[in-house]
Short mmCIF file of C-alpha atoms in Angstrom, two decimals:
data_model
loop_
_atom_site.label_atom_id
_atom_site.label_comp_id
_atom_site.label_asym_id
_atom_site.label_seq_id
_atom_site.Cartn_x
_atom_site.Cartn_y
_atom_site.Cartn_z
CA UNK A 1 1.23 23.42 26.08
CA UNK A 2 3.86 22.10 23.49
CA UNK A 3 7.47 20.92 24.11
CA UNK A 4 9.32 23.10 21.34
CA UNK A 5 12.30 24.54 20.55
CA UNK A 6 13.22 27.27 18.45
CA UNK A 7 13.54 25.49 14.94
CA UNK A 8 12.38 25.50 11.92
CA UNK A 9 10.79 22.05 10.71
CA UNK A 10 10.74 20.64 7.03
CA UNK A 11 8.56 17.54 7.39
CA UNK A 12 8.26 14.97 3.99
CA UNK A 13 5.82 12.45 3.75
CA UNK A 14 6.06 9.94 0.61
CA UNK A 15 2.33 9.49 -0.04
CA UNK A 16 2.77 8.37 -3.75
CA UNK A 17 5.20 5.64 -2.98
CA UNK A 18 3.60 3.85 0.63
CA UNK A 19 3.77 1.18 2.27
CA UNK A 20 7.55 1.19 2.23
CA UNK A 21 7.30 -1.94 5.04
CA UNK A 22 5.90 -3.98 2.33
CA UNK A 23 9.10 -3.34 -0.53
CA UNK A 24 12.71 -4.76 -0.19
CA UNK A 25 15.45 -3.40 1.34
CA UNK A 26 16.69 -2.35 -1.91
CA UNK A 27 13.86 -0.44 -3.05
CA UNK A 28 13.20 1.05 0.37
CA UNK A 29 16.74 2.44 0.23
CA UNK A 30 16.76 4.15 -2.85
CA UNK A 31 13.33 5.80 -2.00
CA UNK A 32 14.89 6.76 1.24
CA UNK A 33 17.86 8.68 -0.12
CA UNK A 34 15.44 10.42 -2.49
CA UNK A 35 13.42 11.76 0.42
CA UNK A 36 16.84 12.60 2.42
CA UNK A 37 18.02 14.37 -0.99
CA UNK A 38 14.66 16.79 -0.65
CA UNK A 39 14.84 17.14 3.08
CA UNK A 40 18.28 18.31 2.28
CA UNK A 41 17.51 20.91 -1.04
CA UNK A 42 15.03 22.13 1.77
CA UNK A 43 17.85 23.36 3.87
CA UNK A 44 17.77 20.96 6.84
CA UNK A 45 20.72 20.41 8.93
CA UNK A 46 19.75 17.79 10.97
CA UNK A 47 17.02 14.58 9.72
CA UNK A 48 14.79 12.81 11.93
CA UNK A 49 14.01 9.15 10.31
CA UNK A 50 10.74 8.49 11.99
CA UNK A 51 9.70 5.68 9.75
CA UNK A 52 10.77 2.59 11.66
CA UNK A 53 11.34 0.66 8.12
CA UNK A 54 13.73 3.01 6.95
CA UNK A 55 15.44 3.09 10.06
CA UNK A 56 15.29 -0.78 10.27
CA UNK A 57 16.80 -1.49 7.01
CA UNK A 58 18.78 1.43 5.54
CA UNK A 59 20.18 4.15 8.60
CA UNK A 60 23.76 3.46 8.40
CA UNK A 61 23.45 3.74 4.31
CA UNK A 62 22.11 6.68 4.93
CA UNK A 63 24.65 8.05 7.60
CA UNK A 64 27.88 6.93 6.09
CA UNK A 65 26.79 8.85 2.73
CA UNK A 66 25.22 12.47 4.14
CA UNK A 67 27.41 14.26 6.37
CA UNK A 68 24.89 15.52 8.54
CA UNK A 69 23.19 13.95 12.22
CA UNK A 70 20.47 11.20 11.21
CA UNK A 71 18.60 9.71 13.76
CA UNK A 72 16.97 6.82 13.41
CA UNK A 73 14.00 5.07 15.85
CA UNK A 74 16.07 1.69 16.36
CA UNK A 75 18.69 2.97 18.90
CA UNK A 76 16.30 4.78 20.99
CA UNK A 77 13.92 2.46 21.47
CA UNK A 78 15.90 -0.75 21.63
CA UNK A 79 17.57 1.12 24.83
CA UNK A 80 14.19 1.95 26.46
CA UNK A 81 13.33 -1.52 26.37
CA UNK A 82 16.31 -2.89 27.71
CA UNK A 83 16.08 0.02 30.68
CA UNK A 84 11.93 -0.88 31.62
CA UNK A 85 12.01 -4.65 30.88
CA UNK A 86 12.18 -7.09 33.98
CA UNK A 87 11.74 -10.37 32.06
CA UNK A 88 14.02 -9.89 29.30
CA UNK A 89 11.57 -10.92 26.56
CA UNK A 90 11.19 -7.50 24.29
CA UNK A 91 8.10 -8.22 21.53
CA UNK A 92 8.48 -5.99 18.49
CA UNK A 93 5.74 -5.29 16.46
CA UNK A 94 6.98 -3.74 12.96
CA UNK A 95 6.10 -3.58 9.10
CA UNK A 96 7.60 -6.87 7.51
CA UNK A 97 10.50 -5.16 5.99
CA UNK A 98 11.27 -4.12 9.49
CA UNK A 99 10.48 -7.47 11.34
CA UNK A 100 12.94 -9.63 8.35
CA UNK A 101 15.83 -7.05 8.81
CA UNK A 102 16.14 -7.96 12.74
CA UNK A 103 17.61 -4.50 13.12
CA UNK A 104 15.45 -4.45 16.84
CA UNK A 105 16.73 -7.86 17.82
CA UNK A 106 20.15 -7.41 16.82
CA UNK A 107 20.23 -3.48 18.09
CA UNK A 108 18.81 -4.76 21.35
CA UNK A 109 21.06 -7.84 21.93
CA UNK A 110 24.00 -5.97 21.61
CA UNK A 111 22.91 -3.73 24.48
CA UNK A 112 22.11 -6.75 26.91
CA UNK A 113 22.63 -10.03 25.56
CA UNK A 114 20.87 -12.00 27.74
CA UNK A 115 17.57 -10.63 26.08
CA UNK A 116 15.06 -12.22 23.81
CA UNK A 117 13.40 -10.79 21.13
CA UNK A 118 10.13 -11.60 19.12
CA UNK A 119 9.40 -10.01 15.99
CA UNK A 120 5.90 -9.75 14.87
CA UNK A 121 5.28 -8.49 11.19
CA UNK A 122 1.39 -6.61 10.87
CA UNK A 123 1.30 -6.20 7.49
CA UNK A 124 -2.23 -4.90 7.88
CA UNK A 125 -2.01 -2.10 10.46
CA UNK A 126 -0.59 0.52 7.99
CA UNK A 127 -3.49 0.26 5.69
CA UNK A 128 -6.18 -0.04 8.60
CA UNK A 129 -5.06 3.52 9.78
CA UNK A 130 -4.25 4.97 6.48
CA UNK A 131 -8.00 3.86 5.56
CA UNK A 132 -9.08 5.93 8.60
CA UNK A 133 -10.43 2.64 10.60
CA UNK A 134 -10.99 3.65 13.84
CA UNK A 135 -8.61 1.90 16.56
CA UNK A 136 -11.53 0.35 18.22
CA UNK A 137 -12.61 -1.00 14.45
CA UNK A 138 -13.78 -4.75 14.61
CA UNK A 139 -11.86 -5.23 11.91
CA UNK A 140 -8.92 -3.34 13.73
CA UNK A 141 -9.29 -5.68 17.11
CA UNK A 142 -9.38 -8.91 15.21
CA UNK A 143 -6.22 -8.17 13.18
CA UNK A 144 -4.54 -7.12 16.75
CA UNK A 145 -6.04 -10.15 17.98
CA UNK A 146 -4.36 -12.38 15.86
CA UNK A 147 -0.87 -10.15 15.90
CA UNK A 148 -0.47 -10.23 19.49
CA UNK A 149 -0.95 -14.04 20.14
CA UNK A 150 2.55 -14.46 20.45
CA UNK A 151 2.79 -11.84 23.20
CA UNK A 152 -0.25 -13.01 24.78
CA UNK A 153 1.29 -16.83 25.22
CA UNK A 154 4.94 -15.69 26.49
CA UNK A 155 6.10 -14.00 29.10
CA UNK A 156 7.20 -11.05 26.75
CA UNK A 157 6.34 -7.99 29.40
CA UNK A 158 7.32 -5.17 26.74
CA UNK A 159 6.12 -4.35 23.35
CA UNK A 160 7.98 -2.22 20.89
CA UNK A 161 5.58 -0.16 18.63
CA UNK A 162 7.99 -0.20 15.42
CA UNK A 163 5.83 1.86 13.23
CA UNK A 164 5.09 5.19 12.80
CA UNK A 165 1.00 4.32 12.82
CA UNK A 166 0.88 2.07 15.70
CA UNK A 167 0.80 4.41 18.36
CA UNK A 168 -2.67 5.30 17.08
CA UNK A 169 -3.42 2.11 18.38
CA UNK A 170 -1.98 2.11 21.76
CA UNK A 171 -5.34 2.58 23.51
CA UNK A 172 -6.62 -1.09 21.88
CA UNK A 173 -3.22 -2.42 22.51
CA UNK A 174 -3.18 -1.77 26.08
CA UNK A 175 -6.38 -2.66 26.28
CA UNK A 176 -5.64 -6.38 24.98
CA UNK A 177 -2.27 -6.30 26.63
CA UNK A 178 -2.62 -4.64 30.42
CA UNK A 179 0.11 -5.79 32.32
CA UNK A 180 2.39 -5.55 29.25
CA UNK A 181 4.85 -2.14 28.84
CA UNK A 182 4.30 -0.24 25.32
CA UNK A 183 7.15 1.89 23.60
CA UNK A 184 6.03 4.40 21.80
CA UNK A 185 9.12 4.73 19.25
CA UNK A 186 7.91 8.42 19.10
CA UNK A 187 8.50 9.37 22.01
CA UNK A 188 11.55 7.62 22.55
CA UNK A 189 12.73 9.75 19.47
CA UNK A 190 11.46 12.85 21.04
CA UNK A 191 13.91 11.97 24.16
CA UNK A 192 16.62 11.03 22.03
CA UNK A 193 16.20 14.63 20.39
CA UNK A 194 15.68 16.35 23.38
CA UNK A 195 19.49 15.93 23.85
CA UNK A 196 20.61 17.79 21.12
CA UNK A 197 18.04 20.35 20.49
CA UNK A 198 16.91 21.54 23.84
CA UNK A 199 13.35 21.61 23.95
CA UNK A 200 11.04 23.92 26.24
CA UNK A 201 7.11 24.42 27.10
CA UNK A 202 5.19 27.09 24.80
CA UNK A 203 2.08 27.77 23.99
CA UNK A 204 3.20 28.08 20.66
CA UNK A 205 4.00 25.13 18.17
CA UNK A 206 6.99 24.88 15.89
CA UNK A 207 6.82 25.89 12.65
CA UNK A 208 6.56 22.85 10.45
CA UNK A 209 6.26 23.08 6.52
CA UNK A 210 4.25 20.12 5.42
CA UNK A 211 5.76 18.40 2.18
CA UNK A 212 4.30 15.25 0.60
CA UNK A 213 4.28 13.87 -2.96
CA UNK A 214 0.73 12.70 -3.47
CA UNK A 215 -2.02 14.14 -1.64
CA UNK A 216 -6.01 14.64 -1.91
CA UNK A 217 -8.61 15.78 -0.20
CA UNK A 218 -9.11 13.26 1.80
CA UNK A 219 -5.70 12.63 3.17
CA UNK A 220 -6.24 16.52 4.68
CA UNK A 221 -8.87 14.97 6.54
CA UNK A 222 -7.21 12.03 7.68
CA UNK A 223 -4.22 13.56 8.90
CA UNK A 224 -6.09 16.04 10.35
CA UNK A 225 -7.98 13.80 12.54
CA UNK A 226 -4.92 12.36 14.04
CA UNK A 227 -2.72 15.10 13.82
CA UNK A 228 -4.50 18.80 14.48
CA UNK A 229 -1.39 20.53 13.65
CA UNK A 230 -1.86 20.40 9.97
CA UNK A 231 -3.62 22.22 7.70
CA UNK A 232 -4.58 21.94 4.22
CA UNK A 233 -2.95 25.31 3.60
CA UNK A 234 0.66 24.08 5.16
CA UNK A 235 0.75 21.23 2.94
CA UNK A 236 2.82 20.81 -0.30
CA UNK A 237 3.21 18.41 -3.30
CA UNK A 238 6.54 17.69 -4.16
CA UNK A 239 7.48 15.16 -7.40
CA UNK A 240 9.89 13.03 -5.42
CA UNK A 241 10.86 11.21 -8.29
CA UNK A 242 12.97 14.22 -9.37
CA UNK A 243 15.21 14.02 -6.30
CA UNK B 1 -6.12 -26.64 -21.65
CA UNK B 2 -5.07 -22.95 -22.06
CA UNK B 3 -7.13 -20.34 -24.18
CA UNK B 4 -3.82 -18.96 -26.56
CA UNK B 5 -2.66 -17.03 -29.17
CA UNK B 6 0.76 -17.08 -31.47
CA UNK B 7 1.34 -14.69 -29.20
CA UNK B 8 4.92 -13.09 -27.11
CA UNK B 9 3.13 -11.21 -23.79
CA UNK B 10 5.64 -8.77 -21.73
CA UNK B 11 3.58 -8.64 -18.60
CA UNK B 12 4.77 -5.66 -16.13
CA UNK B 13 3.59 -5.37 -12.59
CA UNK B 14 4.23 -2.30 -10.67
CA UNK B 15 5.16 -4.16 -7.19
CA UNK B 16 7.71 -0.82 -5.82
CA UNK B 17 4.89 1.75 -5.87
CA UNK B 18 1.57 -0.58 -5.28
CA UNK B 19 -1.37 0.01 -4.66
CA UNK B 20 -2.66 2.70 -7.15
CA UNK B 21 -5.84 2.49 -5.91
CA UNK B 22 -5.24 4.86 -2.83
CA UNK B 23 -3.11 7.65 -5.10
CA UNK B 24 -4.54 10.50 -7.04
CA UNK B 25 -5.26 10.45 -10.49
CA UNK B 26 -2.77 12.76 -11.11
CA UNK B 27 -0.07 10.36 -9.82
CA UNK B 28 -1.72 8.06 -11.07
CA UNK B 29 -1.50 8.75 -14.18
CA UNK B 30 2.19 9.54 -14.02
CA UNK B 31 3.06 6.16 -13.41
CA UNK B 32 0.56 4.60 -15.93
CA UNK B 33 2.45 6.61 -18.56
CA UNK B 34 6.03 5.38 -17.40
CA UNK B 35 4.79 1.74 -17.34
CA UNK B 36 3.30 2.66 -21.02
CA UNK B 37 6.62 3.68 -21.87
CA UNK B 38 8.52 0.76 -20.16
CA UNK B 39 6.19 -1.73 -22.18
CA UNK B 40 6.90 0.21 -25.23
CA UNK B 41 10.55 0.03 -24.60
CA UNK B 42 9.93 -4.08 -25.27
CA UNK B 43 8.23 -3.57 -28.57
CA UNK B 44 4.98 -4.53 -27.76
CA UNK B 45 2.24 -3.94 -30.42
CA UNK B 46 -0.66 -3.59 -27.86
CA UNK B 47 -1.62 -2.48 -24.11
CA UNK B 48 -3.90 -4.54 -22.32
CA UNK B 49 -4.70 -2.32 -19.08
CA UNK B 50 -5.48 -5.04 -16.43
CA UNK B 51 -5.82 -2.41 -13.64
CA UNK B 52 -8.94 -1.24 -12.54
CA UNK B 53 -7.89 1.79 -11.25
CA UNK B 54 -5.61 2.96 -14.60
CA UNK B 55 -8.43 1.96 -16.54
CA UNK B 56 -10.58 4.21 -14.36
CA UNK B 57 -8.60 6.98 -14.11
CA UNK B 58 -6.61 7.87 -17.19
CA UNK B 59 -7.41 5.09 -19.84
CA UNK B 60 -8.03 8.30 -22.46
CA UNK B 61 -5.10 9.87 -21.77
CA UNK B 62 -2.80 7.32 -22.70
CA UNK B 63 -5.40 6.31 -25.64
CA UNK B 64 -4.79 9.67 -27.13
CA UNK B 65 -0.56 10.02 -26.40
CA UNK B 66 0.39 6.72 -27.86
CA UNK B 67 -0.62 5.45 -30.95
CA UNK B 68 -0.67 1.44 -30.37
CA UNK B 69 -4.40 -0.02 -29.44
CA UNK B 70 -4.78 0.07 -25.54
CA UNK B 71 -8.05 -1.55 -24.00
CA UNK B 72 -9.14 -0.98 -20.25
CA UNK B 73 -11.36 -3.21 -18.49
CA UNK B 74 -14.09 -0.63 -17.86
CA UNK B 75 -15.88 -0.75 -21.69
CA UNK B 76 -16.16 -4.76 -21.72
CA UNK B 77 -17.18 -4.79 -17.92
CA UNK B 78 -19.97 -2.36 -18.39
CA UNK B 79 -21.42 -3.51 -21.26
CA UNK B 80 -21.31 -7.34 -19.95
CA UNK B 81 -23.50 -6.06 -16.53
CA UNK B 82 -25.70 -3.80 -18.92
CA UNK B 83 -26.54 -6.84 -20.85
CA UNK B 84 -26.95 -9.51 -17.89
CA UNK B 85 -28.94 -7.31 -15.50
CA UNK B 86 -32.66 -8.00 -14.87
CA UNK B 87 -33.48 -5.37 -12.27
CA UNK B 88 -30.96 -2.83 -14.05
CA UNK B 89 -29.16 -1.82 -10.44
CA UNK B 90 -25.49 -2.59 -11.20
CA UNK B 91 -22.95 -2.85 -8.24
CA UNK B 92 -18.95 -1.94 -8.58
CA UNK B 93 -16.68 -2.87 -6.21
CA UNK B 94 -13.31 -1.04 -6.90
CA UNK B 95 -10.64 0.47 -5.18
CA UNK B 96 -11.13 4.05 -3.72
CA UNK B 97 -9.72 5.70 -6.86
CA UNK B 98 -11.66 4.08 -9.23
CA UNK B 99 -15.13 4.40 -7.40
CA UNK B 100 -14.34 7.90 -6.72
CA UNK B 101 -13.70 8.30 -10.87
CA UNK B 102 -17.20 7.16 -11.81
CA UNK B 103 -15.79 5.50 -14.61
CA UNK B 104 -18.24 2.63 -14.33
CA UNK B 105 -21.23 4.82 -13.72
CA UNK B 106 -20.93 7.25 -16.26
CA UNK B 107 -19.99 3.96 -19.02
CA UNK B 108 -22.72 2.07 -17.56
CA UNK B 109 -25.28 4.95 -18.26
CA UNK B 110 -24.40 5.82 -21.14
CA UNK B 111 -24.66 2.35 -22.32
CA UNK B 112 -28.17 1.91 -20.79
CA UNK B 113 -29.18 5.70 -18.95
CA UNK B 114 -32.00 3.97 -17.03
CA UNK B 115 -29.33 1.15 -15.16
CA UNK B 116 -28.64 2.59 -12.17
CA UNK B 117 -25.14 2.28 -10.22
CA UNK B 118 -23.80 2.03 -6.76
CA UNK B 119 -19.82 2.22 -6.42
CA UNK B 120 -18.30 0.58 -2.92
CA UNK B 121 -14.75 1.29 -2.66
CA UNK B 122 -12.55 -1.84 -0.91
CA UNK B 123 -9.56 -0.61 0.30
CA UNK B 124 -8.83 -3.27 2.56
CA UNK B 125 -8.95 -5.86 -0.07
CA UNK B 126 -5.59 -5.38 -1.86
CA UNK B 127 -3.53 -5.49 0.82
CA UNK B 128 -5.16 -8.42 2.04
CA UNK B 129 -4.91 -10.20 -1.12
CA UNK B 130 -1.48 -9.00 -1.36
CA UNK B 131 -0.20 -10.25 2.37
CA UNK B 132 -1.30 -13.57 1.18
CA UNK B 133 -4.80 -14.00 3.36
CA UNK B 134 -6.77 -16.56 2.05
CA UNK B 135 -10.37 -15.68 1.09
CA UNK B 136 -12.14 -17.59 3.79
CA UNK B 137 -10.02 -16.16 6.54
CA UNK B 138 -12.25 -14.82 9.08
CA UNK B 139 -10.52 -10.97 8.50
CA UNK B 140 -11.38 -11.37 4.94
CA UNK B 141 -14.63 -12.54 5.59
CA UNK B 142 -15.20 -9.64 7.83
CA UNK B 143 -14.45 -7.23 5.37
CA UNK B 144 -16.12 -8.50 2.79
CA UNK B 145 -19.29 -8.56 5.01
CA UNK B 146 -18.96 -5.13 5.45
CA UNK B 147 -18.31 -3.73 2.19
CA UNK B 148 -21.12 -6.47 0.43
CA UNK B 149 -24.14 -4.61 2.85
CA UNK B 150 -24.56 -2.52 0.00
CA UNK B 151 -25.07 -5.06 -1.94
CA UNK B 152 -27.44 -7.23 0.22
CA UNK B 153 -29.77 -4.54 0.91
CA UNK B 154 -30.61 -3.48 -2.35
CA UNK B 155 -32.08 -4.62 -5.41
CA UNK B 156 -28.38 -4.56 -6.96
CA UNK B 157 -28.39 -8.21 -9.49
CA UNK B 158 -25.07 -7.74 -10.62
CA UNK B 159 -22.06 -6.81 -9.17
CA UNK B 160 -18.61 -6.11 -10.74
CA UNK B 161 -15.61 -6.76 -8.99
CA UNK B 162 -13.90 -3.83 -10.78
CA UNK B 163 -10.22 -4.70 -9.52
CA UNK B 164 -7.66 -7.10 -10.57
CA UNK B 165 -7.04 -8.61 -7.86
CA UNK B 166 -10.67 -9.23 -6.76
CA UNK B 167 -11.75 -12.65 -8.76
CA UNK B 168 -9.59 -14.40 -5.85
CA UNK B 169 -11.81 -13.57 -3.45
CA UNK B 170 -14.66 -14.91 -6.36
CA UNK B 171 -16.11 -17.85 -4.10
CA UNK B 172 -16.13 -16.17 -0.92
CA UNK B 173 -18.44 -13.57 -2.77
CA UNK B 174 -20.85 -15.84 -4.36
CA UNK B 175 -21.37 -17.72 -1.20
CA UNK B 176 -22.16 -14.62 0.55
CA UNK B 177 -24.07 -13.21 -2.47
CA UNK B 178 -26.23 -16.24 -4.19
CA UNK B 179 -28.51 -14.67 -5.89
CA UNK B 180 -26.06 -12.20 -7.40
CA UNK B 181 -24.40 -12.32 -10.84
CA UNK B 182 -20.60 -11.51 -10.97
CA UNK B 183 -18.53 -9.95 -13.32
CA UNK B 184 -14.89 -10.80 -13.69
CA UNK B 185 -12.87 -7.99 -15.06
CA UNK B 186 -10.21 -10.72 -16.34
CA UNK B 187 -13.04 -12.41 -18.43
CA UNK B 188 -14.73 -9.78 -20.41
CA UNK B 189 -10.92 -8.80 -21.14
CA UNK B 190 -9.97 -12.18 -22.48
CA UNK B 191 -13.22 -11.85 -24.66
CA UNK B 192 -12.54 -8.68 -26.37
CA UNK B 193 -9.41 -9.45 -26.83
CA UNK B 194 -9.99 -12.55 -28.60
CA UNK B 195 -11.69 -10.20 -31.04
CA UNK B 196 -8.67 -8.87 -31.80
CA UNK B 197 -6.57 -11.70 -31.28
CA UNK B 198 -7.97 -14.93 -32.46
CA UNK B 199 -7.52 -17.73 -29.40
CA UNK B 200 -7.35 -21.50 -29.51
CA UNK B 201 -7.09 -24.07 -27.27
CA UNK B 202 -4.06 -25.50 -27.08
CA UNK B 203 -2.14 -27.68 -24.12
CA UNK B 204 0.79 -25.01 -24.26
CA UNK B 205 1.17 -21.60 -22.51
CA UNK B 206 1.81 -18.80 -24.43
CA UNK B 207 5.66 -17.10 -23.81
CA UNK B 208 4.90 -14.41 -21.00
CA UNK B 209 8.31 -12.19 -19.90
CA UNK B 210 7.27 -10.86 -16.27
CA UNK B 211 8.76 -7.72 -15.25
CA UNK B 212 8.49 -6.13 -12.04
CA UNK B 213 9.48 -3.10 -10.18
CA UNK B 214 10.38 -4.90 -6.78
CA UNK B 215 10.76 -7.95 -6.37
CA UNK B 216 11.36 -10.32 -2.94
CA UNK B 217 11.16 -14.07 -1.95
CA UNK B 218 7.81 -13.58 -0.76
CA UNK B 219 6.42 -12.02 -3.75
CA UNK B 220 7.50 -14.98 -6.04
CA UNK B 221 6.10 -17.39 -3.37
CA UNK B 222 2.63 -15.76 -3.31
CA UNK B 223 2.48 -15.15 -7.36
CA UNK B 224 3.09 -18.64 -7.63
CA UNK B 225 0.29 -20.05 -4.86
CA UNK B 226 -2.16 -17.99 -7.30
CA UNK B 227 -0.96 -18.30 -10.72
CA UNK B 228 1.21 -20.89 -11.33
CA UNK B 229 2.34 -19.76 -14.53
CA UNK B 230 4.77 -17.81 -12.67
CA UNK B 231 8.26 -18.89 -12.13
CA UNK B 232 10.93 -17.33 -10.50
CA UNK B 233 13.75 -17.43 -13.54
CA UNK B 234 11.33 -15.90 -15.57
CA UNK B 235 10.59 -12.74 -13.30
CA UNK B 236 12.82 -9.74 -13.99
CA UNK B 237 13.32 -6.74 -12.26
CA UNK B 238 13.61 -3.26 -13.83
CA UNK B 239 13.62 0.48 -12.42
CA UNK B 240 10.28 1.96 -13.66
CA UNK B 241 11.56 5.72 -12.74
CA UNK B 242 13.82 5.75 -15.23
CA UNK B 243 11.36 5.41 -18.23
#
């Protein structure tokens, strides 16, 4: 069973031009309205930013300049935090763009002051996954190893998973981290959505068109393996560089 | 002492839409031409493709569309393993897009059709170059070890490390792999061209204007750990989509 709701979804993934997380905020931002400018020739009346960089550095660009709802994965998440910690020390692990624009800290401080936030930038997470290392990898656990020191030696007691590709780890992570709280910012988002777009169980998935703007054979199998709702036959290559 | 010419270089690096080496050739190629046309734009008399993965992928098609000499690194590599091997089993370590181009097989066979070739694509590598990891870090070492079992279980002699950015991780490889011989990429570059252009030593640089497409603190600060002809005034920053 699926939690859907009777809507039509464009989704547009900028395969040509990742790892935003590892490009300034300026770059990221133009890229960003580009892919909102698509989304938008596409029909779209409402945009889901599920990139937590984007979100992180450019949201309220984006907000103040299209007219319609975009929701980002900062809000959302920084509020489910605040609501499940008990020690007030939220870790967030995010791209570096992400980590250096302290949109988490600063999102989640305003909500409860008294909090603490610690950033962790995993620069190498993105490509592991992309790459199609498996989460239980060597090569996976020792980079985790090494990026979740800092929540190993505090008392930080819940973890912010500030990327799109990180819940793909979450198995590993809890593993390494058991009495610590993950937040998934997917699911969050899904909540957050929930709200507007009432969503009920089916057996039947939404139907989602599949853009990107590079794309070969083997990302079909990648994204496949993670994700079993696409299909090579859904998927579309867009020049995003025309947008 | 510096190898130079009487020589102006316009050097342009690609930082907003790194790392080819995961892309298509069709995109790819794209951007190769609008960084053709960006160089062009600053007069320059020559292309020297430094990227393995252009060089791979779409060297011909920017040799026949512009008229100015433009050498890749695949002709000078090959023919410097063809003439160094003993056992005539060549390795190439390149990113995914140029192993899956056989650009170094099919050159390498046609130079000498009874060499044989085994490609190992290093996906990892960039990014860990790029995040600033030092070459004996343990995560390095790891992936090295991984991707070199090719290498150690075969009669392979010589081994190319068929991406810029490789030759960092040069010690780290010959410790690991004594017995092989390694070709630099950067080297049998700086050879041809000093066919073309005639090089003396001299205790002066020659005048290099950097360009890049995106440009942060941190990318300065790890340029300048590894080359240290790089200085911040002289980097400039230009928007490669428009050309």
């Amino acid at each position: 069973m699926y939690l859907t709701a009777d809507l039509d979804i464009s989704y547009f993934g900028d395969t040509a031009r990742v790892p935003y997380g590892s490009r300034t905020p300026e770059t990221i931002g133009r890229y960003a309205e580009q892919d909102v400018r698509f989304l938008l020739s596409r029909g779209v009346e409402a945009i889901v930013i599920a990139c937590g960089t984007v979100s992180a550095t450019c949201l309220d660009r984006l907000q103040s300049r299209y007219r319609i709802p975009i929701v980002g994965v900062i809000e959302p998440a920084s509020i489910e935090a605040v609501q499940v910690t008990q020690t007030g020390h939220i870790g967030v692990l995010g791209t570096k763009a992400t980590i250096k624009s302290n949109a988490y800290s600063d999102r989640i401080c305003s909500e409860s002051p008294n909090c603490c936030v610690t950033g962790i930038a995993c620069p190498l997470l993105v490509p592991l996954i992309e790459n199609g290392y498996s989460p239980d990898d060597p090569l996976v656990e020792m980079a985790l190893d090494r990026y979740l020191e800092p929540v190993r030696t505090s008392d930080i007691d819940t973890l912010i998973l500030g990327c799109t590709h990180y819940p793909f780890l979450t198995q590993t992570i809890s593993r390494m981290l058991p009495n610590v709280r993950l937040i998934n910012i997917g699911t969050v988002l899904a909540k957050r959505l929930s709200e507007h777009f009432p969503l009920t169980a089916s057996s039947e998935k939404n139907l989602v068109s599949y853009y990107v703007s590079d794309a070969d054979t083997e990302f079909q199998a990648i994204a496949n393996s993670y994700l079993d709702a696409i299909r090579a036959e859904n998927v579309q290559k867009i020049n995003i560089e025309l947008y």
